[in-house]
Backbone as ProteinMPNN parsed JSONL, in Angstrom:
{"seq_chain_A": "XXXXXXXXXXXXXXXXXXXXXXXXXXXXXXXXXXXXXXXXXXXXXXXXXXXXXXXXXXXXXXXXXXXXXXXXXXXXXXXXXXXXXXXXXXXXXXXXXXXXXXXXXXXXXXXXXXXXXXXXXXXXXXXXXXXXXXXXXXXXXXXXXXXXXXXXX", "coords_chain_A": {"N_chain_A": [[34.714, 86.883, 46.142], [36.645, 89.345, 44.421], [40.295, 88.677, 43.776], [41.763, 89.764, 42.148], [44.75, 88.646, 41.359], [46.534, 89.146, 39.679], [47.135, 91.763, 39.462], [48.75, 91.831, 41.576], [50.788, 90.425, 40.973], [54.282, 90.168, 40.331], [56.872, 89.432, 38.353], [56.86, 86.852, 39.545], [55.913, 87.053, 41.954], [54.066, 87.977, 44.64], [52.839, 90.689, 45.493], [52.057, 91.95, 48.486], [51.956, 94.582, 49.276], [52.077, 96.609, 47.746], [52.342, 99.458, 47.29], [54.048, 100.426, 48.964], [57.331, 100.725, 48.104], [59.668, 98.743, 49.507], [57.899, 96.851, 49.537], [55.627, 93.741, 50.077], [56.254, 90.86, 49.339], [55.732, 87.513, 48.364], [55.489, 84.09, 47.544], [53.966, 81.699, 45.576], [53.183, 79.576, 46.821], [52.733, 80.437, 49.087], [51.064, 82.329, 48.901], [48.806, 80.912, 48.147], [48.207, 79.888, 50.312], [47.401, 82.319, 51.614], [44.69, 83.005, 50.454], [42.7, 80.612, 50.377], [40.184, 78.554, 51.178], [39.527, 78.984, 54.809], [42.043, 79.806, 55.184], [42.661, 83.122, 55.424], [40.232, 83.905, 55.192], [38.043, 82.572, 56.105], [35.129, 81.802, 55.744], [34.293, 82.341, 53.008], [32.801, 81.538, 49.643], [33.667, 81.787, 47.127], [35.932, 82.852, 44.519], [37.321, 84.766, 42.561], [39.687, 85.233, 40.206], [42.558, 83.915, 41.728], [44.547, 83.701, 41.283], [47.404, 84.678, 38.886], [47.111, 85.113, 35.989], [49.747, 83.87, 34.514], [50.43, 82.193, 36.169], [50.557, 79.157, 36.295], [51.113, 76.601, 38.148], [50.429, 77.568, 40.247], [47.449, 78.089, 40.273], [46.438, 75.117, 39.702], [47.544, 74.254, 42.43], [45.462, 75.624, 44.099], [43.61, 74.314, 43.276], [43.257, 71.906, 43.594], [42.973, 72.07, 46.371], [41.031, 73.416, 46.702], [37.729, 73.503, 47.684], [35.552, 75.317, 46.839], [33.519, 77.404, 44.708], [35.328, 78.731, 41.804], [36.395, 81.596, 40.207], [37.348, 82.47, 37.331], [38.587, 85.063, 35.845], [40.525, 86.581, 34.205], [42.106, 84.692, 33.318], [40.95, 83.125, 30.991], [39.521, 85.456, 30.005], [37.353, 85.344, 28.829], [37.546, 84.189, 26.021], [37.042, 81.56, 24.046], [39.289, 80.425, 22.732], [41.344, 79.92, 24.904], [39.334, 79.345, 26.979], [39.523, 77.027, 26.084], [41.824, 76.203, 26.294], [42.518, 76.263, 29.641], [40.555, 74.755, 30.201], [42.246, 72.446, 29.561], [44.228, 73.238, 31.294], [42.426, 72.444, 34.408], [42.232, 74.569, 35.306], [40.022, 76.102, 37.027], [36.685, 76.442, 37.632], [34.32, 78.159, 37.38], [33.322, 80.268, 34.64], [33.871, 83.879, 34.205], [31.827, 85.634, 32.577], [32.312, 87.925, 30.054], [30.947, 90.808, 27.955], [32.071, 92.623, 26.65], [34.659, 92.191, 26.914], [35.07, 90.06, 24.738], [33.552, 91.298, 22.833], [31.849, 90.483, 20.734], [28.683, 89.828, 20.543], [27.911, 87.169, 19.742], [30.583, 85.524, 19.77], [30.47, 85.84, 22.449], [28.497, 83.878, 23.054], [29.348, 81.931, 22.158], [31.72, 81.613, 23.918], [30.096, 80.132, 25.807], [30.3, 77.851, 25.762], [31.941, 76.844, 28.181], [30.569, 75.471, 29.291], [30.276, 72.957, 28.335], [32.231, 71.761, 29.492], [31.762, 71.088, 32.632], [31.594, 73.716, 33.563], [30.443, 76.138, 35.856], [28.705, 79.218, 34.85], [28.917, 82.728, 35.001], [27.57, 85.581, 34.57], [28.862, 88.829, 33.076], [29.599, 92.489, 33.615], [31.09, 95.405, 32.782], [32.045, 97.734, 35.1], [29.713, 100.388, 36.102], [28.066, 100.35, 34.382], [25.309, 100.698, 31.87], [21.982, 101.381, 32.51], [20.602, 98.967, 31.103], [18.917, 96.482, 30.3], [19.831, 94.367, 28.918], [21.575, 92.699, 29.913], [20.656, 90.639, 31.953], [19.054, 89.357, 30.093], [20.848, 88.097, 28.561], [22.001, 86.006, 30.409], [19.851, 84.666, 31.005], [19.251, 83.938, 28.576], [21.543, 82.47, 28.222], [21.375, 80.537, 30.248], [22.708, 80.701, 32.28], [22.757, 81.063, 35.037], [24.451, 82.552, 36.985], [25.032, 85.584, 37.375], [26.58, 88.973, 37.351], [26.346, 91.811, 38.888], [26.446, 95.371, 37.635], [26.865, 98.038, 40.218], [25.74, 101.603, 41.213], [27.491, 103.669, 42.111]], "CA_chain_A": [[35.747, 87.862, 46.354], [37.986, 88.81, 43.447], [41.671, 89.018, 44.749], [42.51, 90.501, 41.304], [46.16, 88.851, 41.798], [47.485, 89.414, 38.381], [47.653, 93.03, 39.991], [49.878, 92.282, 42.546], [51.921, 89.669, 41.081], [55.506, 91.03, 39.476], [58.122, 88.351, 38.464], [56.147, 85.259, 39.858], [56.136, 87.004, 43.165], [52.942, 88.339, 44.822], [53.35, 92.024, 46.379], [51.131, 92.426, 49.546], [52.113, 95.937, 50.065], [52.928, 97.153, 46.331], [51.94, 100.521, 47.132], [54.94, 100.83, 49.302], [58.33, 99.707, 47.618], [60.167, 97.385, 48.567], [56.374, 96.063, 49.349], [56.091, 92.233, 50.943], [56.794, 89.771, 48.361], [55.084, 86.002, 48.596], [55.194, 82.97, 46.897], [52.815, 81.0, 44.79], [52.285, 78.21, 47.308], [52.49, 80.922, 50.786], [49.845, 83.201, 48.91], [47.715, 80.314, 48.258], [47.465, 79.786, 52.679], [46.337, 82.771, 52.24], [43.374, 83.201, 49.51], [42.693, 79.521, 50.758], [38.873, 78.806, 52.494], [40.167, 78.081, 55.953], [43.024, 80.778, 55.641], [42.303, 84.038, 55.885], [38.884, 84.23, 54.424], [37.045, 80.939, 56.461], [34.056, 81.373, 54.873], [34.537, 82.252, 51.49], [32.589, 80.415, 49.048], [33.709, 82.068, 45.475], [37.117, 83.453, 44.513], [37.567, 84.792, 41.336], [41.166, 85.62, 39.89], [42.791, 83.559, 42.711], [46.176, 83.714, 40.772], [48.038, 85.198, 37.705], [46.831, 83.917, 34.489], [50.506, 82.877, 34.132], [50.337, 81.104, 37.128], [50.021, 77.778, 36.472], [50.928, 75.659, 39.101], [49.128, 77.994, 41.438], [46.088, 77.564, 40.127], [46.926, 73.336, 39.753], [47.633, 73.452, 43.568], [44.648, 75.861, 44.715], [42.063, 73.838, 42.846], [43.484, 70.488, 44.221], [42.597, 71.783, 47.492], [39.814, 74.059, 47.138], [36.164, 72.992, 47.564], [34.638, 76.437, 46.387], [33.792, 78.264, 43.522], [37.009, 79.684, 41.419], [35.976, 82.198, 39.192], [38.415, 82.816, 36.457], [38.244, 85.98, 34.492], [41.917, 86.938, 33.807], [42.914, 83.642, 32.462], [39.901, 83.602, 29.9], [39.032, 86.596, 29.329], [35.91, 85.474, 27.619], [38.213, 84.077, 24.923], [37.024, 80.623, 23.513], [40.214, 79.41, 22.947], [41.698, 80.664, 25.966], [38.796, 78.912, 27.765], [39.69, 74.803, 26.125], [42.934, 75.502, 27.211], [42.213, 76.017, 30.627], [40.1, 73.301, 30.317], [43.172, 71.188, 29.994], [44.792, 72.685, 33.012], [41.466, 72.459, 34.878], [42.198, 75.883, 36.032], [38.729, 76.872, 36.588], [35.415, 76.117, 37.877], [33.41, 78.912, 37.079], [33.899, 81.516, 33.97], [33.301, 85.111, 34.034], [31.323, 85.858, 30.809], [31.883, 89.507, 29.791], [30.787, 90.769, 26.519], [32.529, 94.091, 26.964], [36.11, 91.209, 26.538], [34.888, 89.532, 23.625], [33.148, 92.589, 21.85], [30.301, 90.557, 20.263], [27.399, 89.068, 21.097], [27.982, 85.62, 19.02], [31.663, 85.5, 20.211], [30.28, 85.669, 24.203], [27.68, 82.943, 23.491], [30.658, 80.603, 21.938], [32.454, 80.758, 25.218], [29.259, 79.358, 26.723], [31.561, 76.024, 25.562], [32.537, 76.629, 29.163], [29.579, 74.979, 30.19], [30.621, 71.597, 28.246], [33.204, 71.486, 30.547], [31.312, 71.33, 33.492], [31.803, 74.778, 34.672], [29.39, 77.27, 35.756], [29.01, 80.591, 33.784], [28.715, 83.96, 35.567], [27.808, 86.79, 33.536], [29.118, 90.3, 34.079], [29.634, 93.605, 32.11], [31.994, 96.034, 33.168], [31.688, 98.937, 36.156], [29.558, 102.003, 35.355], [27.529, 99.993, 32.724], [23.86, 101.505, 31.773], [20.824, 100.567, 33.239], [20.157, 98.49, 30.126], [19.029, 95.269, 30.948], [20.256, 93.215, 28.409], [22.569, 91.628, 30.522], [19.484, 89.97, 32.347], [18.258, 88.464, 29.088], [22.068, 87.242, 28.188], [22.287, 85.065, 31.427], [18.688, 83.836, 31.29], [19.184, 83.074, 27.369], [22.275, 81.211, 27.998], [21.124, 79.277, 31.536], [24.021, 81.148, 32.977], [22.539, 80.541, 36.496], [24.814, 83.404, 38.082], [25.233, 87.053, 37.374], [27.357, 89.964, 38.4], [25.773, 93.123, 37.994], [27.105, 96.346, 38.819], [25.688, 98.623, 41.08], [25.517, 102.901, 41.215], [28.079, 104.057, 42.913]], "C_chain_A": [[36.666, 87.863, 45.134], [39.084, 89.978, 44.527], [42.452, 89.968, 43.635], [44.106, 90.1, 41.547], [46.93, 88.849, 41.0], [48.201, 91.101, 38.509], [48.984, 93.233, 40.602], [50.985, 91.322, 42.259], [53.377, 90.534, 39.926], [56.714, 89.702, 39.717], [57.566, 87.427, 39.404], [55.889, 85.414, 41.053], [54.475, 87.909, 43.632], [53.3, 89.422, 46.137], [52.455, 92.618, 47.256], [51.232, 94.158, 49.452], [52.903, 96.742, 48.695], [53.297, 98.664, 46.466], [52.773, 101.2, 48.178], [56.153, 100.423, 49.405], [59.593, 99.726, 48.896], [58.879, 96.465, 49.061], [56.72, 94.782, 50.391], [55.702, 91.252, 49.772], [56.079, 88.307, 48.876], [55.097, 85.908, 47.556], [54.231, 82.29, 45.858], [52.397, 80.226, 46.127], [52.175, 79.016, 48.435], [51.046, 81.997, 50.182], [48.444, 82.631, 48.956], [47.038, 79.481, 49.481], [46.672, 80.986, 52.43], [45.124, 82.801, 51.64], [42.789, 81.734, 49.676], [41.284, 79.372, 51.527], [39.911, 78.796, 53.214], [41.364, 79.473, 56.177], [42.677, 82.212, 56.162], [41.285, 84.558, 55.419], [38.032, 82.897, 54.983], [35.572, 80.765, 55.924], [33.244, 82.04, 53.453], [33.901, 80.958, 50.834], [32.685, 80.362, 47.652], [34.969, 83.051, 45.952], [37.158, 83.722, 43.255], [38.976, 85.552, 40.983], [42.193, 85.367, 41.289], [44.713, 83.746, 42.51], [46.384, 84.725, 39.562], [47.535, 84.508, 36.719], [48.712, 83.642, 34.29], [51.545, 81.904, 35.104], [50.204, 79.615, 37.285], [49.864, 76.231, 37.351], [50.467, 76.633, 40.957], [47.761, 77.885, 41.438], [46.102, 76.105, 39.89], [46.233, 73.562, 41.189], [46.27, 74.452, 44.185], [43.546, 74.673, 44.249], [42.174, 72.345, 43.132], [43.167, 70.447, 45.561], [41.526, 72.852, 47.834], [38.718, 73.617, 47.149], [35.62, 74.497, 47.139], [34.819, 76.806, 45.237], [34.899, 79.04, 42.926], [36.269, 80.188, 39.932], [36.806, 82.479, 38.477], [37.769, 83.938, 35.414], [39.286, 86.225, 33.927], [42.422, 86.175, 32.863], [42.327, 83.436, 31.836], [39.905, 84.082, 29.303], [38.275, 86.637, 28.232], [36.128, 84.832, 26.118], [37.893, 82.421, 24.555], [38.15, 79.497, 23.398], [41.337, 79.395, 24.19], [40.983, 79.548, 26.992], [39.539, 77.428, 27.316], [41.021, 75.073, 26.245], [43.205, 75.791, 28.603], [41.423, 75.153, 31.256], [41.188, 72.523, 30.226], [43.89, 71.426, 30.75], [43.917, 72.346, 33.875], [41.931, 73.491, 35.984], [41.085, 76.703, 35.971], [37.421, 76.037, 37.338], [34.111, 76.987, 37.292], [33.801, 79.774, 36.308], [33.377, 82.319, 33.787], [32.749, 85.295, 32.765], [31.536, 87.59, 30.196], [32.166, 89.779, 28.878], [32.014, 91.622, 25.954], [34.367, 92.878, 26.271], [35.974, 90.673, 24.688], [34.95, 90.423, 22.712], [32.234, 92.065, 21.151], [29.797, 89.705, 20.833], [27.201, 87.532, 21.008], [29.048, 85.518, 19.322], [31.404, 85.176, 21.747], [29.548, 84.425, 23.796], [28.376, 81.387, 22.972], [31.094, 80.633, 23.264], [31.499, 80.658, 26.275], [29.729, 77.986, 26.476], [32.155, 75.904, 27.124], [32.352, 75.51, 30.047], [29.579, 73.233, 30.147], [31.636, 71.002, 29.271], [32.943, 71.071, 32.006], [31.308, 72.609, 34.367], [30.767, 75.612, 34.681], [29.822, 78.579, 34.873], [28.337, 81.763, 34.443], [28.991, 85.153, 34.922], [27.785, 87.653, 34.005], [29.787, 91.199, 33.266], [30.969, 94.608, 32.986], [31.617, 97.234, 33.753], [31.341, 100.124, 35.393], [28.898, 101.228, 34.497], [25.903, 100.592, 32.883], [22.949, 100.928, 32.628], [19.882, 99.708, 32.424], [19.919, 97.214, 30.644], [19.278, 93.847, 29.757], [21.306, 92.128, 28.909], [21.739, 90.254, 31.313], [19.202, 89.036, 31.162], [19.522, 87.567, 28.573], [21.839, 86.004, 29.488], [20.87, 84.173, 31.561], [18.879, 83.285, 29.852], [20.37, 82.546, 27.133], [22.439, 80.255, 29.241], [22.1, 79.387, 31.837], [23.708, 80.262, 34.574], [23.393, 81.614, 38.143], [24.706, 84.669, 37.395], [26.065, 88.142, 38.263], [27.321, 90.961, 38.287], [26.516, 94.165, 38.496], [26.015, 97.028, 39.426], [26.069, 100.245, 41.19], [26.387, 103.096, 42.852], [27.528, 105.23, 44.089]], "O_chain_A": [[37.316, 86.887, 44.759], [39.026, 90.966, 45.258], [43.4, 90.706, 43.901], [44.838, 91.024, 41.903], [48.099, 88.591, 41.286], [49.219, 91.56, 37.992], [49.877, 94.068, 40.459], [51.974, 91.253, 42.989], [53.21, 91.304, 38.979], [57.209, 89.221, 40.736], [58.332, 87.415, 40.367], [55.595, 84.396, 41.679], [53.862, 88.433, 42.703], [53.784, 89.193, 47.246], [52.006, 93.727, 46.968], [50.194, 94.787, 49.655], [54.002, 97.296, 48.692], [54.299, 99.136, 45.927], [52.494, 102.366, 48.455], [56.48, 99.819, 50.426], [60.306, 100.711, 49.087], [59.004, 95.252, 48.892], [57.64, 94.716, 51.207], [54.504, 91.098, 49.533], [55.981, 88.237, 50.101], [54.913, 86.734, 46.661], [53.714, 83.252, 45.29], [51.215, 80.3, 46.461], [51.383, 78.46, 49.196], [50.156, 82.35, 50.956], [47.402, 83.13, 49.383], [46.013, 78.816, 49.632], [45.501, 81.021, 52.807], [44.237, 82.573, 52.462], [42.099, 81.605, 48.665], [41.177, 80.067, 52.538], [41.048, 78.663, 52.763], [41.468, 80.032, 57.269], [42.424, 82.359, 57.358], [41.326, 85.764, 55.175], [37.379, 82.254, 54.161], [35.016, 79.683, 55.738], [32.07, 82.138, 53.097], [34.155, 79.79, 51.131], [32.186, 79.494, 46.936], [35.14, 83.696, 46.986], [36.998, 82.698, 42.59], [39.234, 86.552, 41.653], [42.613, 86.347, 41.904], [45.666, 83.858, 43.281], [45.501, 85.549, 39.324], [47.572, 83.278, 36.68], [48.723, 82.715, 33.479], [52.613, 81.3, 34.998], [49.795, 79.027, 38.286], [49.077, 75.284, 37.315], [50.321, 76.342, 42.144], [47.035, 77.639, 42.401], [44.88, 75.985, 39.971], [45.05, 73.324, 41.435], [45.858, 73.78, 45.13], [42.706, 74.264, 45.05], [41.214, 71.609, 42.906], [43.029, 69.375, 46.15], [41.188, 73.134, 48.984], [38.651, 73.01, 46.08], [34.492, 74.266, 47.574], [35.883, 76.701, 44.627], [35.376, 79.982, 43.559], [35.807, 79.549, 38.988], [37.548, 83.123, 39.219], [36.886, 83.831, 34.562], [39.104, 86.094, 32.717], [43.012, 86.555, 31.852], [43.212, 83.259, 30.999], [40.146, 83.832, 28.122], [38.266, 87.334, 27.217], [35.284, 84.867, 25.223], [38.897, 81.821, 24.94], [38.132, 78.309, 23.719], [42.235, 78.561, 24.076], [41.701, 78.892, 27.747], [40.086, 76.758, 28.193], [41.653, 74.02, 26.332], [44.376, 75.523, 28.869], [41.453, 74.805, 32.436], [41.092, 71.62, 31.056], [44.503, 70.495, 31.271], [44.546, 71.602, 34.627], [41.989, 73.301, 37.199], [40.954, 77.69, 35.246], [37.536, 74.818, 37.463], [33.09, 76.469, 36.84], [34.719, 80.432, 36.798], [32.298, 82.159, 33.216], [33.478, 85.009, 31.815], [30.521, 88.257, 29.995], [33.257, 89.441, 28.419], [32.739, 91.313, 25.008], [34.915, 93.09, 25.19], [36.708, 90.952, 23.74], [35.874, 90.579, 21.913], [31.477, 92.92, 20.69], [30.329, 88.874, 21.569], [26.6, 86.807, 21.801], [28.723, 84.348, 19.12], [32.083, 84.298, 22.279], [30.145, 83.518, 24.376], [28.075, 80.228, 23.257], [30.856, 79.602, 23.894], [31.775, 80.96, 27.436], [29.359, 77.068, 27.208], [32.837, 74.906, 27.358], [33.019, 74.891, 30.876], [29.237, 72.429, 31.014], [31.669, 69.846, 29.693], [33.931, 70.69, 32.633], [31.085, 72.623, 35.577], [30.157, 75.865, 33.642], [30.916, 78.855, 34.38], [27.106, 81.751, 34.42], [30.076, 85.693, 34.707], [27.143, 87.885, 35.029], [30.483, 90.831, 32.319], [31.648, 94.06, 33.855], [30.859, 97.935, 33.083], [31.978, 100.737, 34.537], [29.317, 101.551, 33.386], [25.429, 100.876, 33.984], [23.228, 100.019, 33.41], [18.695, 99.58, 32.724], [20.726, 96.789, 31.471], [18.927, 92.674, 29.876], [21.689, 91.069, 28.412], [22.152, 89.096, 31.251], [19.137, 87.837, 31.431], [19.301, 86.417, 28.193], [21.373, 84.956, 29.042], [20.853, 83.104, 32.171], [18.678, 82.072, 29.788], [20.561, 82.094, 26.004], [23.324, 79.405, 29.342], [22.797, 78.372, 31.827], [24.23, 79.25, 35.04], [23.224, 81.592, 39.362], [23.88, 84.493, 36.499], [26.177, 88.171, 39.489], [28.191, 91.461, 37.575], [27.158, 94.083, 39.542], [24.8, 96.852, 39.334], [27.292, 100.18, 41.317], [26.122, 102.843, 44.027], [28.287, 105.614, 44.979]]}, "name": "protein", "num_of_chains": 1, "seq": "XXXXXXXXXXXXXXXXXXXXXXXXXXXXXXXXXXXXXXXXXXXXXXXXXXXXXXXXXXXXXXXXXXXXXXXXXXXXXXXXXXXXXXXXXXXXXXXXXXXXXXXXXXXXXXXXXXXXXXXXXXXXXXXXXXXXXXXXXXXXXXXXXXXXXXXXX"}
């Protein structure tokens, strides 16, 4: 599931109901009951963009008590150095790979460095993309192991 919550967060606050102001406002630590297994998603087993990339002790305290996959694309963004310093918050389990961020081909297969880290690598192009299948041959020629394809609306 991505929660996309860099969307809804404004001033550190997370806006359930943005789309009608004055919206409903939450926390870092009450949003993370909810995007939480167990909370309102019980069997959730992948979350990707669970917080704000400048979230940092929301992503700390989800990943201290999550057991599932946390996909990070926001706080990345495919970016090499971006990724080793989320390696030293260990904000992350799994990183979105998308070329479409980077823009080249040898730039995406550097932040396969994700993988030193122990994290999985889930490759994925951006909505509406061709029916080209080079994205297939990226994830098999870097032992991605996941994929996130789009699909025809």
């Amino acid at each position: 599931m991505d929660t996309a919550a860099s969307e809804l967060c404004h001033e550190g606050k997370y806006d359930l109901d943005f789309k009608s102001p004055p919206g409903s406002q939450v926390t870092g630590p009450y949003w993370c009951t909810l995007v939480h297994p167990g909370g309102c998603f019980p069997t959730m087993v992948s979350v990707e963009d669970p917080f704000d990339q400048d979230d940092r002790d929301g992503w700390k305290q989800f990943l201290t008590q999550a057991d599932i996959q946390v996909v990070d694309n926001d706080l990345t963004a495919t970016n090499p150095k971006l990724i080793a310093r989320a390696a030293k918050l260990q904000a992350r389990s799994c990183l979105l790979l998308k070329v479409n961020q980077i823009r080249l081909v040898t730039k995406s297969i550097r932040a396969r460095l994700a993988q030193s880290y122990s994290w999985g690598v889930m490759v994925s192009h951006r909505s509406g993309e061709t029916e080209d299948t080079f994205i297939s041959d990226l994830v098999v020629g870097l032992c991605a192991g996941q994929v996130s394809p789009s699909i025809p609306c």
